Amino acid sequence: MSGPFTTRVLDHGFVHLRDSMPSLTGQKPVEGLGRGDFRIEEAARVSTSHLPNDVLNEIGSEREETRAPEQTKKLIKYMFDHEHATPFEQVKLTFVAKLPIFVARQWIRHRAGAFNEQSARYSKLPCEFYVPPLERMQSQSTSNKQGSAEQLTEIMAKGMQDLIHRSAGRAYDEYESLLANGLTRELARMVLPTNFYTEWYWSTDLRNFLGFCKLRCDSHAQYEIRVYANAMLEMARAVAPYTVGLFCERHGFGGANV
Ligand SMILES: Cc1cc2nc3c(=O)[nH]c(=O)nc-3n(C[C@H](O)[C@H](O)[C@H](O)COP(=O)(O)OP(=O)(O)OC[C@H]3O[C@@H](n4cnc5c(N)ncnc54)[C@H](O)[C@@H]3O)c2cc1C
């Protein structure tokens, strides 16, 4: 399962761009500008009494606006650099993701958005948990108390991977045994560790999405959330390629295009 709007992430996860506003259907970028970029400009220009031509036509106005793509880019750049941020909120994004619970706990701290999550009260969780790949089996950093340092030796990494696997598997066996003995699902789930997967919808706007990416694409963010943030940033590029490219350039992330 992989395509322009779906990316497999970690061992059992994925993230999918479900929808956007403006919609991507039939979109053809114009000189590096997508519908999302034009919506940002459109929203900003209402402050100087400019309306889009299709709206002017519908209200029977004779007025017509013409703007060169360079003017649109200049305006977006100005607003981005001067934190005139609300026009960026006029672009909306909805993602569906499957992710480990410990990643979800970091992600949900971003309050400016709407979440709907799978309920382990409502149905039994499948036996799906995250085990880091060998190259991710790193030691604790001593310089960054929240970070990871060098890779463990292969023999140590393999042993620890096995331990994580066994421990999660055992927890799942205990979960099933509690359910089989009649304990309610809402309590039985307590024995599952946070590397079990959950699924959710997340809707937010481009301003807050870029705020999320600024923090979570950064090298200080934990690898396991960074891979989701990077995948979503790439997908958002289809909606507002110029703005996302500008964001990447300003924050030193890959894929700057301005
Ligand atoms: C590397 C890293 C390490 C972290 N470590 C920890 C940790 O150890 N412990 C911990 O608890 N958290 C930690 N966090 C989470 C962090 O404190 C934030 O909760 C999280 O990054 C969400 O950021 P935010 O508040 O900017 O986002 P959002 O909640 O999406 O808010 C977006 C913006 O809206 C505005 N806003 C939203 N709500 C309010 C409000 N109530 N009042 C004023 N302005 C508001 C702010 O400008 C904010 O930046 C960490 C985050 C990162 C990236």
mmCIF file of C-alpha atoms and ligand atoms in Angstrom:
data_model
loop_
_atom_site.group_PDB
_atom_site.id
_atom_site.type_symbol
_atom_site.label_atom_id
_atom_site.label_comp_id
_atom_site.label_asym_id
_atom_site.label_seq_id
_atom_site.Cartn_x
_atom_site.Cartn_y
_atom_site.Cartn_z
ATOM 1 C CA MET A 1 0.000 0.000 0.000
ATOM 2 C CA SER A 2 1.832 3.038 -1.241
ATOM 3 C CA GLY A 3 0.846 5.855 -3.541
ATOM 4 C CA PRO A 4 1.119 9.617 -3.743
ATOM 5 C CA PHE A 5 -1.311 10.009 -0.828
ATOM 6 C CA THR A 6 -0.525 6.919 1.222
ATOM 7 C CA THR A 7 2.802 6.116 2.828
ATOM 8 C CA ARG A 8 3.643 3.049 4.848
ATOM 9 C CA VAL A 9 5.305 4.083 8.084
ATOM 10 C CA LEU A 10 7.183 1.922 10.633
ATOM 11 C CA ASP A 11 6.474 -1.831 10.605
ATOM 12 C CA HIS A 12 2.647 -1.852 10.536
ATOM 13 C CA GLY A 13 1.660 1.806 10.239
ATOM 14 C CA PHE A 14 0.619 4.110 7.454
ATOM 15 C CA VAL A 15 -0.525 7.647 6.867
ATOM 16 C CA HIS A 16 -2.945 8.690 4.144
ATOM 17 C CA LEU A 17 -4.061 12.122 2.986
ATOM 18 C CA ARG A 18 -7.826 11.557 3.001
ATOM 19 C CA ASP A 19 -8.962 14.939 1.884
ATOM 20 C CA SER A 20 -8.031 18.531 1.527
ATOM 21 C CA MET A 21 -9.717 21.852 1.047
ATOM 22 C CA PRO A 22 -9.260 23.070 -1.647
ATOM 23 C CA SER A 23 -9.642 19.612 -3.155
ATOM 24 C CA LEU A 24 -6.880 18.021 -5.194
ATOM 25 C CA THR A 25 -9.315 16.620 -7.763
ATOM 26 C CA GLY A 26 -8.269 17.734 -11.216
ATOM 27 C CA GLN A 27 -5.568 20.000 -9.820
ATOM 28 C CA LYS A 28 -2.811 21.106 -12.166
ATOM 29 C CA PRO A 29 -0.234 23.334 -10.470
ATOM 30 C CA VAL A 30 0.380 26.640 -12.266
ATOM 31 C CA GLU A 31 4.051 27.618 -12.231
ATOM 32 C CA GLY A 32 4.602 25.837 -8.941
ATOM 33 C CA LEU A 33 1.402 27.098 -7.338
ATOM 34 C CA GLY A 34 -1.359 24.721 -6.272
ATOM 35 C CA ARG A 35 -4.969 25.317 -5.308
ATOM 36 C CA GLY A 36 -4.005 25.634 -1.667
ATOM 37 C CA ASP A 37 -1.560 28.435 -2.492
ATOM 38 C CA PHE A 38 -4.234 30.257 -4.480
ATOM 39 C CA ARG A 39 -6.729 29.868 -1.615
ATOM 40 C CA ILE A 40 -4.230 31.478 0.772
ATOM 41 C CA GLU A 41 -3.824 34.395 -1.593
ATOM 42 C CA GLU A 42 -7.570 34.650 -2.163
ATOM 43 C CA ALA A 43 -8.275 34.770 1.571
ATOM 44 C CA ALA A 44 -5.594 37.395 2.111
ATOM 45 C CA ARG A 45 -6.786 39.649 -0.696
ATOM 46 C CA VAL A 46 -10.275 40.036 0.733
ATOM 47 C CA SER A 47 -8.699 42.477 3.166
ATOM 48 C CA THR A 48 -8.111 44.853 0.239
ATOM 49 C CA SER A 49 -11.594 44.225 -1.232
ATOM 50 C CA HIS A 50 -10.416 41.812 -3.907
ATOM 51 C CA LEU A 51 -12.642 38.825 -4.639
ATOM 52 C CA PRO A 52 -11.976 35.856 -6.946
ATOM 53 C CA ASN A 53 -13.314 36.127 -10.499
ATOM 54 C CA ASP A 54 -15.756 33.223 -10.216
ATOM 55 C CA VAL A 55 -17.380 34.894 -7.202
ATOM 56 C CA LEU A 56 -17.453 38.246 -9.036
ATOM 57 C CA ASN A 57 -19.105 36.534 -12.037
ATOM 58 C CA GLU A 58 -21.726 34.910 -9.867
ATOM 59 C CA ILE A 59 -22.750 38.196 -8.326
ATOM 60 C CA GLY A 60 -22.861 39.789 -11.785
ATOM 61 C CA SER A 61 -19.917 42.126 -11.229
ATOM 62 C CA GLU A 62 -18.065 43.497 -14.248
ATOM 63 C CA ARG A 63 -14.809 43.589 -12.285
ATOM 64 C CA GLU A 64 -12.093 41.155 -13.214
ATOM 65 C CA GLU A 65 -8.853 40.456 -11.422
ATOM 66 C CA THR A 66 -5.698 39.324 -13.145
ATOM 67 C CA ARG A 67 -2.586 38.460 -11.214
ATOM 68 C CA ALA A 68 0.678 36.984 -12.348
ATOM 69 C CA PRO A 69 1.918 33.881 -10.482
ATOM 70 C CA GLU A 70 4.916 35.935 -9.353
ATOM 71 C CA GLN A 71 2.569 38.295 -7.480
ATOM 72 C CA THR A 72 0.918 35.358 -5.739
ATOM 73 C CA LYS A 73 4.306 34.007 -4.676
ATOM 74 C CA LYS A 74 5.440 37.403 -3.467
ATOM 75 C CA LEU A 75 2.331 37.832 -1.338
ATOM 76 C CA ILE A 76 2.594 34.335 0.186
ATOM 77 C CA LYS A 77 6.263 34.881 0.962
ATOM 78 C CA TYR A 78 5.525 38.213 2.584
ATOM 79 C CA MET A 79 2.765 36.773 4.761
ATOM 80 C CA PHE A 80 4.834 33.740 5.706
ATOM 81 C CA ASP A 81 7.837 35.820 6.735
ATOM 82 C CA HIS A 82 5.761 38.414 8.610
ATOM 83 C CA GLU A 83 3.573 35.877 10.416
ATOM 84 C CA HIS A 84 0.414 37.121 8.779
ATOM 85 C CA ALA A 85 -0.754 33.592 9.474
ATOM 86 C CA THR A 86 -4.547 33.369 9.325
ATOM 87 C CA PRO A 87 -4.847 33.037 5.508
ATOM 88 C CA PHE A 88 -2.888 29.774 5.865
ATOM 89 C CA GLU A 89 -5.721 28.500 8.066
ATOM 90 C CA GLN A 90 -8.084 28.582 5.061
ATOM 91 C CA VAL A 91 -6.433 25.416 3.711
ATOM 92 C CA LYS A 92 -7.605 22.234 5.454
ATOM 93 C CA LEU A 93 -6.074 18.763 5.546
ATOM 94 C CA THR A 94 -7.473 15.447 6.792
ATOM 95 C CA PHE A 95 -5.205 12.465 7.362
ATOM 96 C CA VAL A 96 -5.931 8.868 8.369
ATOM 97 C CA ALA A 97 -3.096 7.144 10.193
ATOM 98 C CA LYS A 98 -2.235 3.906 11.891
ATOM 99 C CA LEU A 99 0.409 4.548 14.531
ATOM 100 C CA PRO A 100 1.818 3.206 17.817
ATOM 101 C CA ILE A 101 0.060 4.542 20.911
ATOM 102 C CA PHE A 102 3.261 6.225 22.173
ATOM 103 C CA VAL A 103 3.459 8.204 18.910
ATOM 104 C CA ALA A 104 -0.226 9.100 19.216
ATOM 105 C CA ARG A 105 0.451 10.482 22.706
ATOM 106 C CA GLN A 106 3.020 12.922 21.294
ATOM 107 C CA TRP A 107 0.912 13.830 18.268
ATOM 108 C CA ILE A 108 -2.270 14.553 20.219
ATOM 109 C CA ARG A 109 -0.473 17.263 22.186
ATOM 110 C CA HIS A 110 -1.015 19.413 19.089
ATOM 111 C CA ARG A 111 -4.327 20.858 20.161
ATOM 112 C CA ALA A 112 -5.217 22.797 17.049
ATOM 113 C CA GLY A 113 -6.981 20.019 15.178
ATOM 114 C CA ALA A 114 -9.712 17.391 15.432
ATOM 115 C CA PHE A 115 -9.092 13.736 16.194
ATOM 116 C CA ASN A 116 -11.281 10.622 15.976
ATOM 117 C CA GLU A 117 -9.637 7.470 17.248
ATOM 118 C CA GLN A 118 -10.305 3.736 17.249
ATOM 119 C CA SER A 119 -11.946 2.611 20.498
ATOM 120 C CA ALA A 120 -10.480 -0.310 22.432
ATOM 121 C CA ARG A 121 -13.620 -0.162 24.589
ATOM 122 C CA TYR A 122 -15.724 -0.884 21.516
ATOM 123 C CA SER A 123 -13.734 -3.681 19.919
ATOM 124 C CA LYS A 124 -10.812 -5.964 20.612
ATOM 125 C CA LEU A 125 -7.451 -4.685 19.390
ATOM 126 C CA PRO A 126 -5.552 -6.858 16.909
ATOM 127 C CA CYS A 127 -2.129 -8.206 17.847
ATOM 128 C CA GLU A 128 -0.122 -5.496 16.084
ATOM 129 C CA PHE A 129 2.760 -3.800 17.815
ATOM 130 C CA TYR A 130 5.833 -1.854 16.806
ATOM 131 C CA VAL A 131 9.281 -3.383 17.058
ATOM 132 C CA PRO A 132 12.080 -0.973 16.030
ATOM 133 C CA PRO A 133 14.304 -2.155 13.184
ATOM 134 C CA LEU A 134 17.907 -3.089 14.007
ATOM 135 C CA GLU A 135 19.335 0.261 12.888
ATOM 136 C CA ARG A 136 16.941 2.072 15.232
ATOM 137 C CA MET A 137 18.121 0.086 18.250
ATOM 138 C CA GLN A 138 20.244 2.915 19.673
ATOM 139 C CA SER A 139 21.636 3.693 23.085
ATOM 140 C CA GLN A 140 20.485 6.552 25.332
ATOM 141 C CA SER A 141 22.064 9.880 24.420
ATOM 142 C CA THR A 142 24.070 11.474 27.211
ATOM 143 C CA SER A 143 24.007 14.977 25.692
ATOM 144 C CA ASN A 144 20.242 15.048 24.988
ATOM 145 C CA LYS A 145 18.184 13.522 27.776
ATOM 146 C CA GLN A 146 15.267 12.982 25.386
ATOM 147 C CA GLY A 147 17.388 11.605 22.551
ATOM 148 C CA SER A 148 19.113 8.540 21.146
ATOM 149 C CA ALA A 149 22.813 8.064 20.422
ATOM 150 C CA GLU A 150 24.826 5.443 18.539
ATOM 151 C CA GLN A 151 23.507 2.133 17.283
ATOM 152 C CA LEU A 152 23.884 -0.820 19.631
ATOM 153 C CA THR A 153 25.983 -3.750 18.516
ATOM 154 C CA GLU A 154 24.044 -6.129 16.310
ATOM 155 C CA ILE A 155 24.045 -8.873 18.895
ATOM 156 C CA MET A 156 22.685 -6.567 21.603
ATOM 157 C CA ALA A 157 20.155 -5.016 19.237
ATOM 158 C CA LYS A 158 18.836 -8.409 18.167
ATOM 159 C CA GLY A 159 18.525 -9.570 21.779
ATOM 160 C CA MET A 160 16.593 -6.439 22.726
ATOM 161 C CA GLN A 161 14.368 -6.670 19.679
ATOM 162 C CA ASP A 162 13.498 -10.228 20.758
ATOM 163 C CA LEU A 163 12.754 -9.014 24.252
ATOM 164 C CA ILE A 164 10.405 -6.291 22.955
ATOM 165 C CA HIS A 165 8.713 -8.855 20.728
ATOM 166 C CA ARG A 166 8.283 -11.398 23.531
ATOM 167 C CA SER A 167 7.117 -8.817 26.030
ATOM 168 C CA ALA A 168 4.414 -7.392 23.696
ATOM 169 C CA GLY A 169 3.358 -10.902 22.653
ATOM 170 C CA ARG A 170 3.022 -11.949 26.295
ATOM 171 C CA ALA A 171 0.995 -8.831 27.067
ATOM 172 C CA TYR A 172 -1.341 -9.680 24.198
ATOM 173 C CA ASP A 173 -1.765 -13.243 25.496
ATOM 174 C CA GLU A 174 -2.709 -11.813 28.886
ATOM 175 C CA TYR A 175 -5.115 -9.351 27.231
ATOM 176 C CA GLU A 176 -6.823 -12.242 25.449
ATOM 177 C CA SER A 177 -6.965 -14.283 28.625
ATOM 178 C CA LEU A 178 -8.629 -11.410 30.521
ATOM 179 C CA LEU A 179 -11.196 -11.060 27.721
ATOM 180 C CA ALA A 180 -11.759 -14.816 27.584
ATOM 181 C CA ASN A 181 -12.444 -14.780 31.330
ATOM 182 C CA GLY A 182 -15.103 -12.157 30.864
ATOM 183 C CA LEU A 183 -13.337 -8.903 31.814
ATOM 184 C CA THR A 184 -14.726 -5.876 30.021
ATOM 185 C CA ARG A 185 -12.644 -4.642 27.046
ATOM 186 C CA GLU A 186 -12.254 -1.195 28.600
ATOM 187 C CA LEU A 187 -10.255 -2.711 31.469
ATOM 188 C CA ALA A 188 -8.521 -5.607 29.710
ATOM 189 C CA ARG A 189 -6.704 -3.161 27.397
ATOM 190 C CA MET A 190 -4.751 -1.795 30.379
ATOM 191 C CA VAL A 191 -2.210 -4.595 30.089
ATOM 192 C CA LEU A 192 -1.211 -3.653 26.514
ATOM 193 C CA PRO A 193 1.958 -1.584 26.138
ATOM 194 C CA THR A 194 2.177 1.670 24.185
ATOM 195 C CA ASN A 195 3.866 0.090 21.173
ATOM 196 C CA PHE A 196 0.472 -1.369 20.149
ATOM 197 C CA TYR A 197 -1.058 0.325 17.134
ATOM 198 C CA THR A 198 -4.077 2.587 17.093
ATOM 199 C CA GLU A 199 -5.832 4.289 14.170
ATOM 200 C CA TRP A 200 -7.226 7.763 13.805
ATOM 201 C CA TYR A 201 -8.404 10.633 11.676
ATOM 202 C CA TRP A 202 -6.714 13.973 12.129
ATOM 203 C CA SER A 203 -7.983 17.182 10.564
ATOM 204 C CA THR A 204 -6.173 20.440 10.847
ATOM 205 C CA ASP A 205 -5.409 23.546 8.840
ATOM 206 C CA LEU A 206 -2.225 24.353 6.982
ATOM 207 C CA ARG A 207 -1.018 26.906 9.532
ATOM 208 C CA ASN A 208 -1.198 24.453 12.405
ATOM 209 C CA PHE A 209 -0.051 21.564 10.247
ATOM 210 C CA LEU A 210 3.151 23.473 9.445
ATOM 211 C CA GLY A 211 3.501 24.264 13.159
ATOM 212 C CA PHE A 212 3.295 20.520 13.815
ATOM 213 C CA CYS A 213 5.883 19.810 11.091
ATOM 214 C CA LYS A 214 8.238 22.495 12.395
ATOM 215 C CA LEU A 215 8.419 20.621 15.702
ATOM 216 C CA ARG A 216 8.009 17.042 14.533
ATOM 217 C CA CYS A 217 10.135 17.019 11.337
ATOM 218 C CA ASP A 218 12.946 18.498 13.384
ATOM 219 C CA SER A 219 15.863 16.258 14.334
ATOM 220 C CA HIS A 220 15.018 16.773 18.026
ATOM 221 C CA ALA A 221 11.688 15.007 17.566
ATOM 222 C CA GLN A 222 11.605 11.268 18.173
ATOM 223 C CA TYR A 223 12.289 9.252 15.021
ATOM 224 C CA GLU A 224 8.964 7.404 15.233
ATOM 225 C CA ILE A 225 6.864 10.594 14.978
ATOM 226 C CA ARG A 226 9.292 12.256 12.571
ATOM 227 C CA VAL A 227 8.623 9.620 9.918
ATOM 228 C CA TYR A 228 4.889 10.396 10.053
ATOM 229 C CA ALA A 229 5.501 14.157 9.959
ATOM 230 C CA ASN A 230 7.873 13.862 6.984
ATOM 231 C CA ALA A 231 5.425 11.674 5.056
ATOM 232 C CA MET A 232 2.553 14.115 5.665
ATOM 233 C CA LEU A 233 4.674 17.112 4.705
ATOM 234 C CA GLU A 234 5.363 15.496 1.333
ATOM 235 C CA MET A 235 1.642 14.855 0.801
ATOM 236 C CA ALA A 236 0.737 18.432 1.737
ATOM 237 C CA ARG A 237 3.083 19.564 -1.023
ATOM 238 C CA ALA A 238 0.464 18.423 -3.536
ATOM 239 C CA VAL A 239 -2.078 20.794 -1.972
ATOM 240 C CA ALA A 240 0.056 23.914 -1.558
ATOM 241 C CA PRO A 241 3.404 23.254 -3.271
ATOM 242 C CA TYR A 242 4.708 26.788 -3.079
ATOM 243 C CA THR A 243 3.876 27.312 0.601
ATOM 244 C CA VAL A 244 5.246 23.913 1.622
ATOM 245 C CA GLY A 245 8.444 24.545 -0.375
ATOM 246 C CA LEU A 246 8.828 27.937 1.299
ATOM 247 C CA PHE A 247 8.307 26.337 4.722
ATOM 248 C CA CYS A 248 11.002 23.728 3.940
ATOM 249 C CA GLU A 249 13.425 26.418 2.841
ATOM 250 C CA ARG A 250 12.845 28.632 5.857
ATOM 251 C CA HIS A 251 13.294 25.748 8.306
ATOM 252 C CA GLY A 252 16.086 23.936 6.505
ATOM 253 C CA PHE A 253 14.028 20.832 5.694
ATOM 254 C CA GLY A 254 14.513 18.943 2.439
ATOM 255 C CA GLY A 255 12.482 19.789 -0.636
ATOM 256 C CA ALA A 256 12.675 23.588 -0.665
ATOM 257 C CA ASN A 257 11.488 24.858 -4.041
ATOM 258 C CA VAL A 258 11.635 28.619 -3.830
HETATM 259 C C1 LIG B 1 10.981 17.652 20.902
HETATM 260 C C2 LIG B 1 9.775 17.809 21.795
HETATM 261 C C3 LIG B 1 9.833 17.409 23.121
HETATM 262 C C4 LIG B 1 8.718 17.551 23.951
HETATM 263 N N1 LIG B 1 8.793 17.137 25.258
HETATM 264 C C5 LIG B 1 7.709 17.263 26.063
HETATM 265 C C6 LIG B 1 7.754 16.842 27.431
HETATM 266 O O1 LIG B 1 8.756 16.352 27.905
HETATM 267 N N2 LIG B 1 6.638 16.955 28.186
HETATM 268 C C7 LIG B 1 5.481 17.512 27.687
HETATM 269 O O2 LIG B 1 4.498 17.608 28.410
HETATM 270 N N3 LIG B 1 5.419 17.926 26.410
HETATM 271 C C8 LIG B 1 6.490 17.817 25.589
HETATM 272 N N4 LIG B 1 6.398 18.220 24.282
HETATM 273 C C9 LIG B 1 5.117 18.724 23.779
HETATM 274 C C10 LIG B 1 5.117 20.264 23.680
HETATM 275 O O3 LIG B 1 5.243 20.850 24.969
HETATM 276 C C11 LIG B 1 3.805 20.739 23.025
HETATM 277 O O4 LIG B 1 2.720 20.327 23.832
HETATM 278 C C12 LIG B 1 3.589 20.181 21.650
HETATM 279 O O5 LIG B 1 4.773 20.274 20.887
HETATM 280 C C13 LIG B 1 2.457 20.914 20.967
HETATM 281 O O6 LIG B 1 2.901 22.193 20.623
HETATM 282 P P1 LIG B 1 1.958 23.433 20.541
HETATM 283 O O7 LIG B 1 1.358 23.730 21.878
HETATM 284 O O8 LIG B 1 2.734 24.517 19.877
HETATM 285 O O9 LIG B 1 0.832 22.900 19.507
HETATM 286 P P2 LIG B 1 -0.722 23.147 19.463
HETATM 287 O O10 LIG B 1 -1.371 22.640 20.680
HETATM 288 O O11 LIG B 1 -1.201 22.568 18.152
HETATM 289 O O12 LIG B 1 -0.896 24.673 19.411
HETATM 290 C C14 LIG B 1 -0.536 25.424 18.244
HETATM 291 C C15 LIG B 1 -0.314 26.861 18.674
HETATM 292 O O13 LIG B 1 -1.551 27.396 19.117
HETATM 293 C C16 LIG B 1 -1.326 28.261 20.228
HETATM 294 N N5 LIG B 1 -2.045 27.719 21.397
HETATM 295 C C17 LIG B 1 -2.700 26.533 21.475
HETATM 296 N N6 LIG B 1 -3.272 26.401 22.669
HETATM 297 C C18 LIG B 1 -2.958 27.510 23.359
HETATM 298 C C19 LIG B 1 -3.245 27.976 24.663
HETATM 299 N N7 LIG B 1 -3.970 27.263 25.519
HETATM 300 N N8 LIG B 1 -2.767 29.178 25.028
HETATM 301 C C20 LIG B 1 -2.032 29.930 24.203
HETATM 302 N N9 LIG B 1 -1.705 29.549 22.950
HETATM 303 C C21 LIG B 1 -2.171 28.362 22.546
HETATM 304 C C22 LIG B 1 0.173 28.326 20.455
HETATM 305 O O14 LIG B 1 0.712 29.380 19.718
HETATM 306 C C23 LIG B 1 0.655 27.021 19.854
HETATM 307 O O15 LIG B 1 2.001 27.052 19.433
HETATM 308 C C24 LIG B 1 7.499 18.110 23.436
HETATM 309 C C25 LIG B 1 7.453 18.518 22.100
HETATM 310 C C26 LIG B 1 8.563 18.367 21.282
HETATM 311 C C27 LIG B 1 8.468 18.803 19.834
#
